mmCIF file of C-alpha atoms in Angstrom:
data_model
loop_
_atom_site.group_PDB
_atom_site.id
_atom_site.type_symbol
_atom_site.label_atom_id
_atom_site.label_comp_id
_atom_site.label_asym_id
_atom_site.label_seq_id
_atom_site.Cartn_x
_atom_site.Cartn_y
_atom_site.Cartn_z
ATOM 1 C CA MET K 1 34.514 168.299 -12.093
ATOM 2 C CA TRP K 2 33.328 171.594 -10.598
ATOM 3 C CA SER K 3 30.946 169.854 -8.236
ATOM 4 C CA THR K 4 33.841 167.860 -6.759
ATOM 5 C CA ILE K 5 35.829 171.034 -6.138
ATOM 6 C CA ILE K 6 32.861 172.795 -4.561
ATOM 7 C CA ILE K 7 32.054 169.823 -2.309
ATOM 8 C CA THR K 8 35.712 169.630 -1.245
ATOM 9 C CA LEU K 9 35.754 173.348 -0.381
ATOM 10 C CA ILE K 10 32.529 173.006 1.606
ATOM 11 C CA ILE K 11 33.913 170.053 3.570
ATOM 12 C CA LEU K 12 37.189 171.883 4.255
ATOM 13 C CA SER K 13 35.351 174.982 5.453
ATOM 14 C CA LEU K 14 33.175 172.860 7.779
ATOM 15 C CA VAL K 15 36.269 171.167 9.201
ATOM 16 C CA LEU K 16 37.921 174.558 9.765
ATOM 17 C CA TRP K 17 34.756 175.885 11.434
ATOM 18 C CA ILE K 18 34.387 172.895 13.779
ATOM 19 C CA TRP K 19 38.109 172.954 14.573
ATOM 20 C CA ALA K 20 37.916 176.646 15.511
ATOM 21 C CA LEU K 21 34.858 176.120 17.732
ATOM 22 C CA VAL K 22 36.445 173.187 19.566
ATOM 23 C CA ASP K 23 39.686 175.121 19.987
ATOM 24 C CA ILE K 24 37.856 178.158 21.396
ATOM 25 C CA LEU K 25 36.019 175.979 23.914
ATOM 26 C CA LYS K 26 39.246 174.255 25.043
ATOM 27 C CA THR K 27 41.481 177.346 25.251
ATOM 28 C CA ARG K 28 41.962 179.516 28.347
ATOM 29 C CA PHE K 29 41.202 183.148 27.532
ATOM 30 C CA SER K 30 42.044 186.265 29.502
ATOM 31 C CA SER K 31 38.334 187.129 29.642
ATOM 32 C CA PRO K 32 35.183 184.993 29.352
ATOM 33 C CA ILE K 33 33.519 187.816 27.415
ATOM 34 C CA LEU K 34 36.242 187.532 24.796
ATOM 35 C CA GLN K 35 35.481 183.833 24.427
ATOM 36 C CA VAL K 36 31.775 184.580 23.849
ATOM 37 C CA LEU K 37 32.622 187.289 21.301
ATOM 38 C CA LEU K 38 34.910 184.933 19.410
ATOM 39 C CA ILE K 39 32.211 182.246 19.316
ATOM 40 C CA LEU K 40 29.745 184.817 17.968
ATOM 41 C CA MET K 41 32.276 185.890 15.342
ATOM 42 C CA ILE K 42 32.738 182.256 14.286
ATOM 43 C CA PHE K 43 28.967 181.744 13.997
ATOM 44 C CA LEU K 44 28.358 184.966 12.059
ATOM 45 C CA PHE K 45 31.352 184.657 9.710
ATOM 46 C CA PRO K 46 32.330 180.964 9.687
ATOM 47 C CA VAL K 47 35.287 180.864 7.304
ATOM 48 C CA ILE K 48 36.654 184.397 7.737
ATOM 49 C CA GLY K 49 36.043 184.294 11.499
ATOM 50 C CA SER K 50 37.906 180.997 11.824
ATOM 51 C CA LEU K 51 40.857 182.280 9.841
ATOM 52 C CA VAL K 52 41.009 185.501 11.871
ATOM 53 C CA TYR K 53 40.794 183.526 15.129
ATOM 54 C CA PHE K 54 43.678 181.215 14.223
ATOM 55 C CA GLN K 55 45.756 184.152 12.968
ATOM 56 C CA PHE K 56 45.394 186.180 16.195
ATOM 57 C CA LYS K 57 44.888 183.382 18.735
ATOM 58 C CA HIS K 58 48.132 184.070 20.594
ATOM 59 C CA ARG K 59 46.985 187.620 21.421
ATOM 60 C CA PHE K 60 43.767 186.439 23.085
ATOM 61 C CA THR K 61 44.974 183.489 25.144
ATOM 62 C CA GLU K 62 46.763 183.121 28.437
ATOM 63 C CA SER K 63 49.998 181.195 28.672
ATOM 64 C CA GLU K 64 49.673 177.509 29.378
ATOM 65 C CA ARG K 65 50.196 176.300 32.896
ATOM 66 C CA SER K 66 53.416 174.409 33.422
ATOM 67 C CA PHE K 67 54.170 171.890 36.127
ATOM 68 C CA GLU K 68 57.506 172.547 37.771
ATOM 69 C CA PRO K 69 57.720 170.856 41.155
ATOM 70 C CA ALA K 70 60.018 172.428 43.733
ATOM 71 C CA PHE K 71 61.035 169.203 45.453
ATOM 72 C CA LYS K 72 64.338 167.367 45.220
ATOM 73 C CA PRO K 73 64.518 163.757 44.061
ATOM 74 C CA ARG K 74 65.456 161.072 46.574
ATOM 75 C CA ASN K 75 68.986 159.691 46.623
#
């Protein structure tokens, strides 16, 4: 019983850790140094670092680029 719960928690923490690392590598940050610091934080404190990253992600990232063409459609 307890071993199943512990294995489930370990798997969930690994998924959270990998998800955070992939998200950090795909996200545009305001500074490359910030990206390196976040990766270090995730490696040093996997579960807590991942939770902190997802909680404060919007403060670290730039806004996404949007495509808004300035041309008029043909008639």
